[in-house]
XYZ file of C-alpha atoms in Angstrom:
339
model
C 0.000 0.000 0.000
C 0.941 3.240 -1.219
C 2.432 5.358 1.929
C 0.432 8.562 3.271
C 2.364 11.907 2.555
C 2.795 12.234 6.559
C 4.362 9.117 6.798
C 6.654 10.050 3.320
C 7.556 13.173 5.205
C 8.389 11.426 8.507
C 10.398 8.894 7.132
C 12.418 9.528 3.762
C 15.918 11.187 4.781
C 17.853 13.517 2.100
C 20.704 10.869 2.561
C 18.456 8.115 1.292
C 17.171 10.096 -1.709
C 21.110 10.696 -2.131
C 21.711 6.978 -2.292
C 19.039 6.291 -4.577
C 20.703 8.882 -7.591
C 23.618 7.114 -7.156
C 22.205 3.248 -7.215
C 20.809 5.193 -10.527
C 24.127 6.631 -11.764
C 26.176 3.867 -10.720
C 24.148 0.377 -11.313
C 25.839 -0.844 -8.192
C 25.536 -0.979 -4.607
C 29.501 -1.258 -4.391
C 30.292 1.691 -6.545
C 26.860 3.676 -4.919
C 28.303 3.441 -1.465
C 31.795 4.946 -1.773
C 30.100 8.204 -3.811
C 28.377 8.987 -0.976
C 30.446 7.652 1.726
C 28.884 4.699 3.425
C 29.938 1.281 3.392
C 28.106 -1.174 1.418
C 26.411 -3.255 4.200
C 25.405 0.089 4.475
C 23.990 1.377 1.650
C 22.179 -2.452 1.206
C 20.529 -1.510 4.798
C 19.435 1.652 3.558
C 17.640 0.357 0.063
C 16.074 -2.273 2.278
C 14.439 0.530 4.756
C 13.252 2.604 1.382
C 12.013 -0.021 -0.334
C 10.314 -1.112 3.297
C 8.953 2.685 3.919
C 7.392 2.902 0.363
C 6.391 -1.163 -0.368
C 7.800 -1.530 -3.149
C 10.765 -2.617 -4.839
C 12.968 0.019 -6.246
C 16.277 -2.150 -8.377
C 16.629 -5.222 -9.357
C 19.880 -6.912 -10.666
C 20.664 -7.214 -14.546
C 23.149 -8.877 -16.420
C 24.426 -5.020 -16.277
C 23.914 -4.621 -12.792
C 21.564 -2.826 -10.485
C 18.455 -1.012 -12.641
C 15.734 0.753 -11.553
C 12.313 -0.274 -11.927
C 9.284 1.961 -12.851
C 8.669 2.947 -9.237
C 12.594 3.080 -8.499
C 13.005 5.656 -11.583
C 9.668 7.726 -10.722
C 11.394 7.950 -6.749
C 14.734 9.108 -8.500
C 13.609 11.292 -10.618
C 11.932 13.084 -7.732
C 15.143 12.682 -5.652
C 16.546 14.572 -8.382
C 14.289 17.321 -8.134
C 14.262 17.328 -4.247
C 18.378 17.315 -4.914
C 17.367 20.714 -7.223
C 15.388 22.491 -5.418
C 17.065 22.373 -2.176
C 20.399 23.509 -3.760
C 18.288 26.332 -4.525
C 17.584 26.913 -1.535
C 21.654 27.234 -0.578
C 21.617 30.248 -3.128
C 18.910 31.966 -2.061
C 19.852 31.932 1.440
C 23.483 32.690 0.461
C 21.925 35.256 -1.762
C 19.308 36.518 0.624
C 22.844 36.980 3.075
C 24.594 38.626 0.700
C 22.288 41.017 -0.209
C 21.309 39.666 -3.965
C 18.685 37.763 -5.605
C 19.860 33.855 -5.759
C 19.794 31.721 -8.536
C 18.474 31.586 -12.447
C 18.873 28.908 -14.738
C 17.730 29.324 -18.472
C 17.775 27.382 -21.297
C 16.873 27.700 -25.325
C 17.666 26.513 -28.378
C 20.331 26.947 -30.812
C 17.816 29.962 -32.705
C 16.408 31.032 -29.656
C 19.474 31.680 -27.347
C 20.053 35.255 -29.485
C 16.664 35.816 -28.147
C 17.162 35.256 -24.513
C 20.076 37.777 -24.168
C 18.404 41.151 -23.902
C 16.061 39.542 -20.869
C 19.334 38.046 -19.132
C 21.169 41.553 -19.657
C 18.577 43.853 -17.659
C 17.775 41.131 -14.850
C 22.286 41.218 -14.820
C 21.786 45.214 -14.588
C 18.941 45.024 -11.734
C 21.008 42.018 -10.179
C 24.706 42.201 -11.071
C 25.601 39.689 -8.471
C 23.059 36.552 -9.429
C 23.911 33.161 -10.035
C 23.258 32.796 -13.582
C 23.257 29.242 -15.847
C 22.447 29.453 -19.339
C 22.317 26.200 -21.246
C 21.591 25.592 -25.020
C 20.608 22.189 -26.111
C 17.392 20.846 -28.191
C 14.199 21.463 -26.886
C 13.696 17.770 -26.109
C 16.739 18.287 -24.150
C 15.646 21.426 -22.458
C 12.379 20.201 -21.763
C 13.970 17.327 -19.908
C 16.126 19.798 -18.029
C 12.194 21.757 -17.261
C 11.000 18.642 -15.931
C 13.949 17.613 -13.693
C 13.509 20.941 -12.510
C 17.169 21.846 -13.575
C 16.187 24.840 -15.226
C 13.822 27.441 -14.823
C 12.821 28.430 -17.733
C 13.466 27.046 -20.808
C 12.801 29.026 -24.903
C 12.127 26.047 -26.921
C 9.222 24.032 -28.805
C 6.244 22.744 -26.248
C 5.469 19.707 -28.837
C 8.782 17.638 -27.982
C 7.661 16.833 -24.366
C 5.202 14.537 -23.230
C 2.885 16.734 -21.856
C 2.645 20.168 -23.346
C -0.153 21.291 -21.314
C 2.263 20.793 -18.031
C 3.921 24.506 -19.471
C 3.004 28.107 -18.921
C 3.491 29.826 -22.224
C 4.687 33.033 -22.864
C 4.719 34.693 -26.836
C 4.963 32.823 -29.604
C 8.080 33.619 -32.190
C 8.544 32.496 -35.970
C 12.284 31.381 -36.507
C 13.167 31.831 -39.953
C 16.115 29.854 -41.187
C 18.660 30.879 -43.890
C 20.920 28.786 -45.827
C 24.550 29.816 -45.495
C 28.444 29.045 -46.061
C 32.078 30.044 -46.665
C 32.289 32.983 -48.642
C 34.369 30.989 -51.107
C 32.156 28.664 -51.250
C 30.735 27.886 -55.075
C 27.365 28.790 -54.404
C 28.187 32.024 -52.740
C 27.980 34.244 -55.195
C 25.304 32.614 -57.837
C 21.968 34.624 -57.573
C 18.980 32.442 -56.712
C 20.858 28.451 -57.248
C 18.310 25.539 -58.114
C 17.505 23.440 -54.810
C 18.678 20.597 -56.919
C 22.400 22.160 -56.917
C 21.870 23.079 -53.199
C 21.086 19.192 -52.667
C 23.986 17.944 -54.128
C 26.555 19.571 -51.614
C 27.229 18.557 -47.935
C 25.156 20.031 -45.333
C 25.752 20.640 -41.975
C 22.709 20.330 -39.662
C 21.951 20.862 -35.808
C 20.506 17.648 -34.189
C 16.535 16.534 -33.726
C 14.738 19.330 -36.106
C 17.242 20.353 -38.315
C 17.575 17.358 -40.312
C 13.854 16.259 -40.362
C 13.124 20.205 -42.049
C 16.225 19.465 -44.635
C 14.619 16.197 -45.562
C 11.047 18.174 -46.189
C 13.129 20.787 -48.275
C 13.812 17.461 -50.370
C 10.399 16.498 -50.447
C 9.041 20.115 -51.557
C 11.841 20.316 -54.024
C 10.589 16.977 -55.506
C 14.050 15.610 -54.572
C 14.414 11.564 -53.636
C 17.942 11.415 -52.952
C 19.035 10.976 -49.445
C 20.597 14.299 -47.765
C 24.321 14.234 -46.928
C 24.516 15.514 -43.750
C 27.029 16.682 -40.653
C 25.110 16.501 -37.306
C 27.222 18.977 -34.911
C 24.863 20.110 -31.559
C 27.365 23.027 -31.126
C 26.725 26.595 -32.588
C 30.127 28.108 -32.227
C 31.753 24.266 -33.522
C 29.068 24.612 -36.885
C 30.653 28.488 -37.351
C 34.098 26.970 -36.925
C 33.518 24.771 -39.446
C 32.054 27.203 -42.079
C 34.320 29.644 -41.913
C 37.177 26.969 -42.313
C 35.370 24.456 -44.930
C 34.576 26.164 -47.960
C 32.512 22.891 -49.012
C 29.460 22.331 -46.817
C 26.393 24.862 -46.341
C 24.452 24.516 -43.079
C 20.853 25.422 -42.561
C 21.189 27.999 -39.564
C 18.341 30.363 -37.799
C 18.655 33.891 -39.099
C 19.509 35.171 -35.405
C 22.373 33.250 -35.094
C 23.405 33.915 -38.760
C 22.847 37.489 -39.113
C 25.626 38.740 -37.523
C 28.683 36.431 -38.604
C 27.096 37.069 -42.337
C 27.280 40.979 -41.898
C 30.971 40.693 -40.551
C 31.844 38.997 -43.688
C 32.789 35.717 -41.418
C 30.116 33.628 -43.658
C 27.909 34.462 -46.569
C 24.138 33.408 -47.141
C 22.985 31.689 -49.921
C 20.439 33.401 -52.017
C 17.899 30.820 -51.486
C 14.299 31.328 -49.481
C 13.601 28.128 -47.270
C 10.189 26.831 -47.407
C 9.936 24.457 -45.171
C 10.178 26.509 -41.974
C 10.268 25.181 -38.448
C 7.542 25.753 -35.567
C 7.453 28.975 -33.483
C 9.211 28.571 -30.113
C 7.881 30.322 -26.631
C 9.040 30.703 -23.243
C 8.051 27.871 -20.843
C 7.828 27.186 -16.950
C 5.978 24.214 -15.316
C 2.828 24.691 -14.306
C 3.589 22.835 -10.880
C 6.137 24.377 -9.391
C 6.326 27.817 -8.037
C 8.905 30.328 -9.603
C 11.655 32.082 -7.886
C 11.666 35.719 -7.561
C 14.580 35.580 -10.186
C 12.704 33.775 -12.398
C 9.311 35.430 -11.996
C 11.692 38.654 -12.642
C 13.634 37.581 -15.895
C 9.881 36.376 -17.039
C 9.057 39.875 -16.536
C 12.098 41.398 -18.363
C 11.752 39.054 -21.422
C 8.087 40.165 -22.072
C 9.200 43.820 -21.843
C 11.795 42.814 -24.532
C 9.606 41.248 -26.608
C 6.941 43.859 -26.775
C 10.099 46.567 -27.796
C 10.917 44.148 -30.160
C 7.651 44.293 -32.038
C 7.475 48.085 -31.807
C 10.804 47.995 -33.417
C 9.346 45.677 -35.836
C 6.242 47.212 -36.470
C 7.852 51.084 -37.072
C 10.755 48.969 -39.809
C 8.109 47.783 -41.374
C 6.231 50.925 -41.819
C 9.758 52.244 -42.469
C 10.236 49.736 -45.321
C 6.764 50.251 -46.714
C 7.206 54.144 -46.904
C 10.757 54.048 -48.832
C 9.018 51.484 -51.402
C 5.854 53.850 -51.898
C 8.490 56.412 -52.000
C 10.899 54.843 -54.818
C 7.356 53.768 -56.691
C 6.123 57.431 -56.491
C 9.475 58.481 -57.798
C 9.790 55.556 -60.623
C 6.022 56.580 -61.830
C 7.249 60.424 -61.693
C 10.536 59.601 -63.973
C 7.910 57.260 -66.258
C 5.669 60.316 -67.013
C 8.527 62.990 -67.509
C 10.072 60.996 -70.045
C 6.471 60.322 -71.899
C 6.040 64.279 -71.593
């Protein structure tokens, strides 16, 4: 029978939930109690209370060695949040002493980090002293990292995890791609290539999404042959390589290629993408309270993101009052030289 949360409270020690991450990590009650310090008549004593407290069993041995079952990986996966949250609580309170605000950990995506950095600069300005982490992964990756409670917040595509609806959402933002390479490359300098001479050449791709939306550029092309492809989950390593390989083009979001383009560091292809990939937004878990860094850095983001539509909005007004402009003065040249 499953235990009441009074008794769970009374009788599951932080050591124990300790010992059960490493069983995880380590697949071996040997090699489990010299991480934490125990010996392993120990650490066998311990399992046997857990399992006892809860009334279940938690590992059982494999021709690999110690693996957790359903309940055991539920319990550790908890442990590790537990493990989480009360670090947390060390940098608050060391925070709270100090006189700062504690601890923030963010994630996005390769396209979305760009996006993350005017938010993390004005909560660094209000709070020069926070603990920052910023990590960049896949959003199945940063998803996991939501749901271990390893990061805060996280700028990535709901879709990949399990549950979407376990995320608060915040804006919704298109992420075009561009095609780019070394400026010596062949293609560099052709005005609007063929997809089909695109195809032929190497690509380099981020992991997960990237190569799925090359393969649909195939499809809409009407392309059948397979794509050759370079998998690298780094953004600065995929930069390195373009500005060193004049040979490969790579399929890159345009805020992470805009600015290495304009420096001349790598060129973009004059080809429009069709196949585009799904808007990402800023997500939190729906169960679990937010720091006051966190609710703050929430805060500064949406700020950003409103500016960043103004700005949008007044370019594009911008951009549609020089075209009237060169159209009123093409029609104006047009009639003078009929007069």
């Amino acid at each position: 029978m499953t235990p009441t949360l009074d008794e769970l409270m009374s009788r599951l020690r932080l050591r124990q939930l300790r010992l059960l991450m490493a069983l995880d990590e380590c697949g071996s009650i040997h090699k489990a109690a010299e991480r934490v310090a125990i010996s392993q008549p120990g650490a066998t004593r311990a399992l046997s209370e857990i399992e006892a407290t809860l009334g279940t069993t938690l590992f059982v041995r494999s021709a690999r060695g110690l693996e957790a079952t359903d309940m055991g990986r539920c319990l550790v996966r908890y442990a590790r949040l537990i493990q989480t949250d009360v670090a947390h609580l060390r940098e608050e309170m060391i925070g709270i002493q100090q006189g700062y605000g504690g601890h923030l950990a963010v994630g996005g995506t390769m396209g979305a980090i760009a996006t993350l950095v005017d938010a993390i600069a004005r909560v660094r300005a209000e709070q020069p002293s926070l603990s920052l982490e910023i990590v960049e992964d896949t959003s199945e990756g940063l998803l996991r990292l939501l749901d271990q409670g390893r990061l805060d917040v996280a700028l990535c595509r709901s879709h990949f995890g399990r549950q979407p609806a376990d995320y608060h959402r915040q804006g919704s933002f298109p992420e075009p791609l561009w095609v780019v390479a070394n400026p010596r490359h062949a293609l560099a300098s052709e005005v609007q290539p063929d997809f089909a001479h695109l195809a032929a050449q190497p690509w380099i791709v981020y992991p997960v999404s990237m190569p799925r939306l090359l393969e649909q550029e195939f499809v809409a092309a009407g392309l059948a042959q397979p794509v050759k492809s370079l998998e690298i989950s780094s953004t600065y390593a995929i930069l390195a390589m373009l500005e060193r390989d004049d040979g490969v083009l790579a399929l890159l979001p345009e805020r992470i290629a805009r600015d290495p383009v304009a420096r001349g560091a790598i060129s973009r292809i004059d080809y429009q993408v069709l196949t585009q990939n799904p808007p990402f937004e800023l997500l939190w878990r729906r169960d679990r309270a937010l720091s006051p860094a966190a609710s703050r850095f929430i805060a500064c983001y949406r700020a950003c993101a409103e500016e960043g539509a103004r700005e949008s909005a007044e370019e594009g007004a911008r951009e549609s009052a020089e075209e009237g402009a060169r159209e009123s003065s093409a029609r104006g040249a047009m009639k003078g030289a009929v007069e």
